[in-house]
Amino acid sequence: KQWYQRRVRGHFPAILSNANRMLQSAKLLDIPLVVTEQYPKGLGSTCSELDIDHCSINCPKTKFSMVVPEVKAYLEEKGTRKSIVLFGIEAHVCVQQTAIDLLTLGYDVHVIVDATSSRTDTDRVFAFQRMRQAGVFLTTSESMILTLAGGSDHPQFRDLQRIIKTEAQDTKLLSFPTL
């Protein structure tokens, strides 16, 4: 059932690795994890390689944006959050529509470009361009992990350092000078 997810352009293992860096960091920092799955009955569930056991909410959806009623209610319940970090697939559909919906709701949106992809590089690159034009902050897994820590005095810094000690996997974004 995970055939669809594995069709992401040749850098899928790198996307998984970088997404796991974010998931491990969120767990360490006690940052709520919201997971949605696009039509899991037909497209399959989240890849088993991703540790999402600590997610606060995991809901199936058929709408492309993850801002479905359950997620919107969860976000409203957690009302003090101003920023949201997104990563996943597909950049040009679910991630992009989610980012735009969240911007409309007044959130600052950060997309982790080395943990987000599409089946084609063209869709991926143009999705990042469109999101940037809409006001989304594009960043990398390492940059966001260190931003979330805020400094080396963070109590979890040593553990985070172990996560980023191994370089993020290359997802071939630097081959696109338009980004």
mmCIF file of N, CA and C in Angstrom, residues 18-137:
data_model
loop_
_atom_site.group_PDB
_atom_site.id
_atom_site.type_symbol
_atom_site.label_atom_id
_atom_site.label_comp_id
_atom_site.label_asym_id
_atom_site.label_seq_id
_atom_site.Cartn_x
_atom_site.Cartn_y
_atom_site.Cartn_z
ATOM 1 N N ASN A 18 15.464 12.695 6.458
ATOM 2 C CA ASN A 18 15.337 14.065 6.950
ATOM 3 C C ASN A 18 14.029 14.267 7.720
ATOM 4 N N ALA A 19 12.976 13.612 7.276
ATOM 5 C CA ALA A 19 11.706 13.683 8.011
ATOM 6 C C ALA A 19 11.874 13.054 9.393
ATOM 7 N N ASN A 20 12.609 11.961 9.463
ATOM 8 C CA ASN A 20 12.849 11.327 10.759
ATOM 9 C C ASN A 20 13.642 12.226 11.697
ATOM 10 N N ARG A 21 14.559 13.009 11.162
ATOM 11 C CA ARG A 21 15.286 13.986 11.991
ATOM 12 C C ARG A 21 14.295 14.941 12.659
ATOM 13 N N MET A 22 13.320 15.398 11.865
ATOM 14 C CA MET A 22 12.313 16.314 12.406
ATOM 15 C C MET A 22 11.422 15.623 13.438
ATOM 16 N N LEU A 23 11.032 14.400 13.154
ATOM 17 C CA LEU A 23 10.168 13.661 14.080
ATOM 18 C C LEU A 23 10.878 13.385 15.398
ATOM 19 N N GLN A 24 12.142 12.983 15.332
ATOM 20 C CA GLN A 24 12.914 12.729 16.551
ATOM 21 C C GLN A 24 13.071 14.009 17.369
ATOM 22 N N SER A 25 13.330 15.103 16.681
ATOM 23 C CA SER A 25 13.507 16.392 17.368
ATOM 24 C C SER A 25 12.208 16.858 18.009
ATOM 25 N N ALA A 26 11.107 16.718 17.302
ATOM 26 C CA ALA A 26 9.810 17.115 17.855
ATOM 27 C C ALA A 26 9.502 16.314 19.117
ATOM 28 N N LYS A 27 9.830 15.039 19.068
ATOM 29 C CA LYS A 27 9.597 14.182 20.240
ATOM 30 C C LYS A 27 10.452 14.649 21.421
ATOM 31 N N LEU A 28 11.733 14.906 21.173
ATOM 32 C CA LEU A 28 12.633 15.384 22.226
ATOM 33 C C LEU A 28 12.179 16.712 22.819
ATOM 34 N N LEU A 29 11.684 17.589 21.962
ATOM 35 C CA LEU A 29 11.301 18.932 22.390
ATOM 36 C C LEU A 29 9.840 19.008 22.842
ATOM 37 N N ASP A 30 9.179 17.884 22.839
ATOM 38 C CA ASP A 30 7.773 17.802 23.254
ATOM 39 C C ASP A 30 6.888 18.744 22.428
ATOM 40 N N ILE A 31 7.133 18.754 21.125
ATOM 41 C CA ILE A 31 6.344 19.562 20.197
ATOM 42 C C ILE A 31 5.245 18.667 19.636
ATOM 43 N N PRO A 32 3.997 19.105 19.717
ATOM 44 C CA PRO A 32 2.906 18.263 19.217
ATOM 45 C C PRO A 32 3.077 17.924 17.739
ATOM 46 N N LEU A 33 2.764 16.677 17.412
ATOM 47 C CA LEU A 33 2.860 16.196 16.042
ATOM 48 C C LEU A 33 1.455 15.895 15.535
ATOM 49 N N VAL A 34 1.094 16.546 14.442
ATOM 50 C CA VAL A 34 -0.199 16.319 13.806
ATOM 51 C C VAL A 34 0.071 15.610 12.481
ATOM 52 N N VAL A 35 -0.556 14.472 12.286
ATOM 53 C CA VAL A 35 -0.353 13.664 11.080
ATOM 54 C C VAL A 35 -1.691 13.501 10.376
ATOM 55 N N THR A 36 -1.663 13.663 9.060
ATOM 56 C CA THR A 36 -2.830 13.310 8.253
ATOM 57 C C THR A 36 -2.345 12.377 7.155
ATOM 58 N N GLU A 37 -3.257 11.560 6.682
ATOM 59 C CA GLU A 37 -2.941 10.615 5.624
ATOM 60 C C GLU A 37 -3.970 10.763 4.518
ATOM 61 N N GLN A 38 -3.467 10.985 3.310
ATOM 62 C CA GLN A 38 -4.350 11.166 2.158
ATOM 63 C C GLN A 38 -4.902 9.816 1.708
ATOM 64 N N TYR A 39 -6.185 9.620 1.925
ATOM 65 C CA TYR A 39 -6.898 8.426 1.481
ATOM 66 C C TYR A 39 -6.090 7.146 1.735
ATOM 67 N N PRO A 40 -5.819 6.842 3.001
ATOM 68 C CA PRO A 40 -4.985 5.681 3.322
ATOM 69 C C PRO A 40 -5.554 4.348 2.832
ATOM 70 N N LYS A 41 -6.869 4.273 2.706
ATOM 71 C CA LYS A 41 -7.500 3.038 2.218
ATOM 72 C C LYS A 41 -7.004 2.698 0.809
ATOM 73 N N GLY A 42 -6.802 3.702 -0.006
ATOM 74 C CA GLY A 42 -6.363 3.482 -1.382
ATOM 75 C C GLY A 42 -4.879 3.720 -1.617
ATOM 76 N N LEU A 43 -4.295 4.698 -0.894
ATOM 77 C CA LEU A 43 -2.898 5.077 -1.128
ATOM 78 C C LEU A 43 -1.928 4.518 -0.091
ATOM 79 N N GLY A 44 -2.456 3.981 0.984
ATOM 80 C CA GLY A 44 -1.596 3.429 2.022
ATOM 81 C C GLY A 44 -1.380 4.403 3.159
ATOM 82 N N SER A 45 -0.974 3.849 4.283
ATOM 83 C CA SER A 45 -0.717 4.651 5.478
ATOM 84 C C SER A 45 0.667 5.271 5.413
ATOM 85 N N THR A 46 0.969 6.085 6.407
ATOM 86 C CA THR A 46 2.296 6.679 6.525
ATOM 87 C C THR A 46 3.343 5.574 6.527
ATOM 88 N N CYS A 47 4.448 5.820 5.846
ATOM 89 C CA CYS A 47 5.525 4.831 5.743
ATOM 90 C C CYS A 47 5.951 4.336 7.116
ATOM 91 N N SER A 48 6.124 3.049 7.222
ATOM 92 C CA SER A 48 6.494 2.438 8.503
ATOM 93 C C SER A 48 7.866 2.904 8.986
ATOM 94 N N GLU A 49 8.692 3.419 8.087
ATOM 95 C CA GLU A 49 10.017 3.916 8.484
ATOM 96 C C GLU A 49 9.941 5.201 9.307
ATOM 97 N N LEU A 50 8.799 5.871 9.266
ATOM 98 C CA LEU A 50 8.635 7.114 10.014
ATOM 99 C C LEU A 50 7.994 6.827 11.368
ATOM 100 N N ASP A 51 8.645 7.271 12.432
ATOM 101 C CA ASP A 51 8.134 7.054 13.780
ATOM 102 C C ASP A 51 7.139 8.153 14.133
ATOM 103 N N ILE A 52 5.858 7.826 13.981
ATOM 104 C CA ILE A 52 4.810 8.800 14.312
ATOM 105 C C ILE A 52 3.998 8.344 15.519
ATOM 106 N N ASP A 53 4.541 7.414 16.289
ATOM 107 C CA ASP A 53 3.817 6.882 17.458
ATOM 108 C C ASP A 53 3.464 7.958 18.477
ATOM 109 N N HIS A 54 4.234 9.029 18.507
ATOM 110 C CA HIS A 54 4.009 10.087 19.492
ATOM 111 C C HIS A 54 3.083 11.192 18.978
ATOM 112 N N CYS A 55 2.402 10.957 17.855
ATOM 113 C CA CYS A 55 1.560 12.021 17.301
ATOM 114 C C CYS A 55 0.364 12.303 18.207
ATOM 115 N N SER A 56 -0.015 13.554 18.237
ATOM 116 C CA SER A 56 -1.166 13.998 19.033
ATOM 117 C C SER A 56 -2.474 13.668 18.339
ATOM 118 N N ILE A 57 -2.440 13.689 17.018
ATOM 119 C CA ILE A 57 -3.631 13.404 16.221
ATOM 120 C C ILE A 57 -3.161 12.820 14.895
ATOM 121 N N ASN A 58 -3.884 11.826 14.412
ATOM 122 C CA ASN A 58 -3.599 11.210 13.114
ATOM 123 C C ASN A 58 -4.943 10.938 12.466
ATOM 124 N N CYS A 59 -5.238 11.677 11.410
ATOM 125 C CA CYS A 59 -6.549 11.459 10.798
ATOM 126 C C CYS A 59 -6.440 11.267 9.292
ATOM 127 N N PRO A 60 -7.248 10.352 8.781
ATOM 128 C CA PRO A 60 -7.320 10.157 7.335
ATOM 129 C C PRO A 60 -8.074 11.327 6.715
ATOM 130 N N LYS A 61 -7.804 11.576 5.437
ATOM 131 C CA LYS A 61 -8.488 12.676 4.771
ATOM 132 C C LYS A 61 -8.618 12.384 3.288
ATOM 133 N N THR A 62 -9.544 13.056 2.656
ATOM 134 C CA THR A 62 -9.652 13.014 1.205
ATOM 135 C C THR A 62 -9.473 14.421 0.631
ATOM 136 N N LYS A 63 -9.592 15.424 1.471
ATOM 137 C CA LYS A 63 -9.289 16.797 1.080
ATOM 138 C C LYS A 63 -7.764 16.884 0.972
ATOM 139 N N PHE A 64 -7.243 17.648 0.018
ATOM 140 C CA PHE A 64 -5.793 17.723 -0.123
ATOM 141 C C PHE A 64 -5.140 18.456 1.048
ATOM 142 N N SER A 65 -5.708 19.552 1.487
ATOM 143 C CA SER A 65 -5.167 20.267 2.643
ATOM 144 C C SER A 65 -5.365 19.427 3.892
ATOM 145 N N MET A 66 -4.436 19.510 4.810
ATOM 146 C CA MET A 66 -4.619 18.793 6.072
ATOM 147 C C MET A 66 -5.443 19.602 7.067
ATOM 148 N N VAL A 67 -5.879 20.790 6.661
ATOM 149 C CA VAL A 67 -6.728 21.595 7.537
ATOM 150 C C VAL A 67 -8.169 21.099 7.388
ATOM 151 N N VAL A 68 -8.376 19.900 7.905
ATOM 152 C CA VAL A 68 -9.691 19.271 7.945
ATOM 153 C C VAL A 68 -10.314 19.616 9.304
ATOM 154 N N PRO A 69 -11.618 19.417 9.484
ATOM 155 C CA PRO A 69 -12.257 19.815 10.744
ATOM 156 C C PRO A 69 -11.551 19.324 12.012
ATOM 157 N N GLU A 70 -11.082 18.065 12.025
ATOM 158 C CA GLU A 70 -10.415 17.534 13.220
ATOM 159 C C GLU A 70 -9.116 18.277 13.523
ATOM 160 N N VAL A 71 -8.354 18.572 12.494
ATOM 161 C CA VAL A 71 -7.084 19.285 12.678
ATOM 162 C C VAL A 71 -7.355 20.733 13.068
ATOM 163 N N LYS A 72 -8.309 21.349 12.410
ATOM 164 C CA LYS A 72 -8.652 22.742 12.738
ATOM 165 C C LYS A 72 -9.095 22.856 14.197
ATOM 166 N N ALA A 73 -9.918 21.923 14.658
ATOM 167 C CA ALA A 73 -10.365 21.924 16.057
ATOM 168 C C ALA A 73 -9.176 21.732 16.999
ATOM 169 N N TYR A 74 -8.266 20.846 16.638
ATOM 170 C CA TYR A 74 -7.077 20.621 17.466
ATOM 171 C C TYR A 74 -6.236 21.895 17.554
ATOM 172 N N LEU A 75 -6.037 22.555 16.426
ATOM 173 C CA LEU A 75 -5.244 23.789 16.416
ATOM 174 C C LEU A 75 -5.921 24.882 17.251
ATOM 175 N N GLU A 76 -7.224 24.982 17.148
ATOM 176 C CA GLU A 76 -7.961 25.980 17.941
ATOM 177 C C GLU A 76 -7.861 25.675 19.431
ATOM 178 N N GLU A 77 -7.888 24.407 19.771
ATOM 179 C CA GLU A 77 -7.748 23.984 21.166
ATOM 180 C C GLU A 77 -6.366 24.354 21.723
ATOM 181 N N LYS A 78 -5.346 24.284 20.862
ATOM 182 C CA LYS A 78 -3.974 24.621 21.258
ATOM 183 C C LYS A 78 -3.676 26.089 20.971
ATOM 184 N N GLY A 79 -4.659 26.923 20.930
ATOM 185 C CA GLY A 79 -4.654 28.314 20.528
ATOM 186 C C GLY A 79 -3.431 29.186 20.672
ATOM 187 N N THR A 80 -2.475 28.856 21.526
ATOM 188 C CA THR A 80 -1.345 29.758 21.735
ATOM 189 C C THR A 80 -0.253 29.616 20.679
ATOM 190 N N ARG A 81 -0.330 28.605 19.847
ATOM 191 C CA ARG A 81 0.714 28.384 18.839
ATOM 192 C C ARG A 81 0.542 29.359 17.683
ATOM 193 N N LYS A 82 1.661 29.961 17.275
ATOM 194 C CA LYS A 82 1.636 30.927 16.177
ATOM 195 C C LYS A 82 2.298 30.370 14.916
ATOM 196 N N SER A 83 3.250 29.455 15.104
ATOM 197 C CA SER A 83 4.008 28.911 13.976
ATOM 198 C C SER A 83 3.743 27.426 13.810
ATOM 199 N N ILE A 84 3.756 27.008 12.560
ATOM 200 C CA ILE A 84 3.565 25.600 12.236
ATOM 201 C C ILE A 84 4.660 25.176 11.267
ATOM 202 N N VAL A 85 5.216 23.993 11.527
ATOM 203 C CA VAL A 85 6.256 23.415 10.683
ATOM 204 C C VAL A 85 5.631 22.275 9.891
ATOM 205 N N LEU A 86 5.806 22.315 8.570
ATOM 206 C CA LEU A 86 5.246 21.290 7.687
ATOM 207 C C LEU A 86 6.345 20.549 6.944
ATOM 208 N N PHE A 87 6.117 19.271 6.725
ATOM 209 C CA PHE A 87 6.955 18.482 5.828
ATOM 210 C C PHE A 87 6.174 17.256 5.409
ATOM 211 N N GLY A 88 6.525 16.704 4.265
ATOM 212 C CA GLY A 88 5.830 15.514 3.788
ATOM 213 C C GLY A 88 5.717 15.505 2.279
ATOM 214 N N ILE A 89 4.739 14.732 1.809
ATOM 215 C CA ILE A 89 4.489 14.648 0.373
ATOM 216 C C ILE A 89 2.988 14.821 0.151
ATOM 217 N N GLU A 90 2.599 15.287 -0.916
ATOM 218 C CA GLU A 90 3.319 15.833 -2.042
ATOM 219 C C GLU A 90 3.397 17.347 -1.894
ATOM 220 N N ALA A 91 4.565 17.903 -2.208
ATOM 221 C CA ALA A 91 4.805 19.333 -2.017
ATOM 222 C C ALA A 91 3.800 20.191 -2.770
ATOM 223 N N HIS A 92 3.490 19.811 -4.000
ATOM 224 C CA HIS A 92 2.654 20.643 -4.866
ATOM 225 C C HIS A 92 1.152 20.448 -4.637
ATOM 226 N N VAL A 93 0.782 19.526 -3.778
ATOM 227 C CA VAL A 93 -0.632 19.294 -3.527
ATOM 228 C C VAL A 93 -0.910 19.488 -2.038
ATOM 229 N N CYS A 94 -0.738 18.442 -1.265
ATOM 230 C CA CYS A 94 -1.128 18.476 0.149
ATOM 231 C C CYS A 94 -0.341 19.500 0.963
ATOM 232 N N VAL A 95 0.972 19.525 0.805
ATOM 233 C CA VAL A 95 1.772 20.466 1.601
ATOM 234 C C VAL A 95 1.451 21.899 1.193
ATOM 235 N N GLN A 96 1.414 22.159 -0.098
ATOM 236 C CA GLN A 96 1.141 23.518 -0.585
ATOM 237 C C GLN A 96 -0.250 24.000 -0.168
ATOM 238 N N GLN A 97 -1.269 23.188 -0.342
ATOM 239 C CA GLN A 97 -2.617 23.612 0.017
ATOM 240 C C GLN A 97 -2.757 23.789 1.526
ATOM 241 N N THR A 98 -2.078 22.933 2.294
ATOM 242 C CA THR A 98 -2.084 23.081 3.747
ATOM 243 C C THR A 98 -1.416 24.390 4.148
ATOM 244 N N ALA A 99 -0.266 24.667 3.559
ATOM 245 C CA ALA A 99 0.470 25.894 3.880
ATOM 246 C C ALA A 99 -0.383 27.128 3.588
ATOM 247 N N ILE A 100 -1.027 27.149 2.458
ATOM 248 C CA ILE A 100 -1.851 28.304 2.085
ATOM 249 C C ILE A 100 -3.056 28.433 3.025
ATOM 250 N N ASP A 101 -3.681 27.313 3.364
ATOM 251 C CA ASP A 101 -4.796 27.363 4.315
ATOM 252 C C ASP A 101 -4.339 27.875 5.679
ATOM 253 N N LEU A 102 -3.183 27.433 6.145
ATOM 254 C CA LEU A 102 -2.675 27.871 7.451
ATOM 255 C C LEU A 102 -2.306 29.349 7.437
ATOM 256 N N LEU A 103 -1.740 29.822 6.325
ATOM 257 C CA LEU A 103 -1.451 31.254 6.198
ATOM 258 C C LEU A 103 -2.752 32.052 6.311
ATOM 259 N N THR A 104 -3.786 31.573 5.645
ATOM 260 C CA THR A 104 -5.087 32.238 5.675
ATOM 261 C C THR A 104 -5.642 32.306 7.099
ATOM 262 N N LEU A 105 -5.340 31.292 7.899
ATOM 263 C CA LEU A 105 -5.790 31.258 9.293
ATOM 264 C C LEU A 105 -4.903 32.097 10.218
ATOM 265 N N GLY A 106 -3.839 32.697 9.653
ATOM 266 C CA GLY A 106 -2.991 33.585 10.445
ATOM 267 C C GLY A 106 -1.749 32.963 11.048
ATOM 268 N N TYR A 107 -1.416 31.751 10.667
ATOM 269 C CA TYR A 107 -0.209 31.103 11.191
ATOM 270 C C TYR A 107 1.019 31.483 10.374
ATOM 271 N N ASP A 108 2.176 31.480 11.028
ATOM 272 C CA ASP A 108 3.456 31.524 10.328
ATOM 273 C C ASP A 108 3.737 30.085 9.935
ATOM 274 N N VAL A 109 4.056 29.860 8.678
ATOM 275 C CA VAL A 109 4.249 28.497 8.181
ATOM 276 C C VAL A 109 5.688 28.326 7.712
ATOM 277 N N HIS A 110 6.300 27.249 8.179
ATOM 278 C CA HIS A 110 7.675 26.897 7.828
ATOM 279 C C HIS A 110 7.651 25.526 7.167
ATOM 280 N N VAL A 111 8.159 25.430 5.943
ATOM 281 C CA VAL A 111 8.208 24.151 5.239
ATOM 282 C C VAL A 111 9.653 23.669 5.209
ATOM 283 N N ILE A 112 9.848 22.427 5.630
ATOM 284 C CA ILE A 112 11.166 21.816 5.661
ATOM 285 C C ILE A 112 11.443 21.237 4.277
ATOM 286 N N VAL A 113 12.227 21.960 3.473
ATOM 287 C CA VAL A 113 12.405 21.591 2.067
ATOM 288 C C VAL A 113 13.160 20.283 1.873
ATOM 289 N N ASP A 114 14.046 19.931 2.797
ATOM 290 C CA ASP A 114 14.768 18.672 2.618
ATOM 291 C C ASP A 114 14.017 17.477 3.201
ATOM 292 N N ALA A 115 12.784 17.693 3.658
ATOM 293 C CA ALA A 115 11.922 16.614 4.142
ATOM 294 C C ALA A 115 10.559 16.672 3.443
ATOM 295 N N THR A 116 10.523 17.349 2.290
ATOM 296 C CA THR A 116 9.278 17.527 1.538
ATOM 297 C C THR A 116 9.579 17.285 0.068
ATOM 298 N N SER A 117 8.724 16.543 -0.597
ATOM 299 C CA SER A 117 8.991 16.269 -2.000
ATOM 300 C C SER A 117 7.713 15.992 -2.766
ATOM 301 N N SER A 118 7.888 15.756 -4.056
ATOM 302 C CA SER A 118 6.815 15.397 -4.979
ATOM 303 C C SER A 118 7.326 14.283 -5.886
ATOM 304 N N ARG A 119 6.417 13.710 -6.652
ATOM 305 C CA ARG A 119 6.830 12.660 -7.582
ATOM 306 C C ARG A 119 7.718 13.205 -8.689
ATOM 307 N N THR A 120 7.567 14.495 -9.033
ATOM 308 C CA THR A 120 8.431 15.070 -10.063
ATOM 309 C C THR A 120 9.160 16.280 -9.489
ATOM 310 N N ASP A 121 10.361 16.482 -9.972
ATOM 311 C CA ASP A 121 11.139 17.635 -9.530
ATOM 312 C C ASP A 121 10.487 18.944 -9.944
ATOM 313 N N THR A 122 9.855 18.966 -11.100
ATOM 314 C CA THR A 122 9.178 20.184 -11.562
ATOM 315 C C THR A 122 8.096 20.594 -10.583
ATOM 316 N N ASP A 123 7.244 19.647 -10.194
ATOM 317 C CA ASP A 123 6.180 19.965 -9.235
ATOM 318 C C ASP A 123 6.772 20.431 -7.913
ATOM 319 N N ARG A 124 7.815 19.792 -7.477
ATOM 320 C CA ARG A 124 8.457 20.130 -6.198
ATOM 321 C C ARG A 124 8.993 21.554 -6.208
ATOM 322 N N VAL A 125 9.750 21.883 -7.230
ATOM 323 C CA VAL A 125 10.376 23.204 -7.305
ATOM 324 C C VAL A 125 9.335 24.309 -7.422
ATOM 325 N N PHE A 126 8.333 24.105 -8.276
ATOM 326 C CA PHE A 126 7.323 25.148 -8.436
ATOM 327 C C PHE A 126 6.438 25.278 -7.202
ATOM 328 N N ALA A 127 6.237 24.189 -6.485
ATOM 329 C CA ALA A 127 5.490 24.270 -5.224
ATOM 330 C C ALA A 127 6.257 25.124 -4.220
ATOM 331 N N PHE A 128 7.566 24.916 -4.110
ATOM 332 C CA PHE A 128 8.365 25.717 -3.183
ATOM 333 C C PHE A 128 8.334 27.189 -3.583
ATOM 334 N N GLN A 129 8.431 27.453 -4.879
ATOM 335 C CA GLN A 129 8.366 28.846 -5.340
ATOM 336 C C GLN A 129 7.021 29.474 -4.995
ATOM 337 N N ARG A 130 5.942 28.761 -5.258
ATOM 338 C CA ARG A 130 4.605 29.311 -4.979
ATOM 339 C C ARG A 130 4.426 29.548 -3.485
ATOM 340 N N MET A 131 4.865 28.596 -2.667
ATOM 341 C CA MET A 131 4.717 28.763 -1.223
ATOM 342 C C MET A 131 5.522 29.955 -0.729
ATOM 343 N N ARG A 132 6.728 30.116 -1.239
ATOM 344 C CA ARG A 132 7.544 31.270 -0.841
ATOM 345 C C ARG A 132 6.842 32.571 -1.223
ATOM 346 N N GLN A 133 6.293 32.621 -2.432
ATOM 347 C CA GLN A 133 5.575 33.818 -2.884
ATOM 348 C C GLN A 133 4.362 34.113 -2.009
ATOM 349 N N ALA A 134 3.751 33.071 -1.464
ATOM 350 C CA ALA A 134 2.569 33.239 -0.617
ATOM 351 C C ALA A 134 2.923 33.671 0.802
ATOM 352 N N GLY A 135 4.208 33.568 1.163
ATOM 353 C CA GLY A 135 4.627 33.987 2.496
ATOM 354 C C GLY A 135 5.119 32.883 3.410
ATOM 355 N N VAL A 136 5.288 31.696 2.867
ATOM 356 C CA VAL A 136 5.803 30.567 3.639
ATOM 357 C C VAL A 136 7.319 30.703 3.773
ATOM 358 N N PHE A 137 7.824 30.345 4.937
ATOM 359 C CA PHE A 137 9.268 30.317 5.163
ATOM 360 C C PHE A 137 9.794 28.945 4.758
#
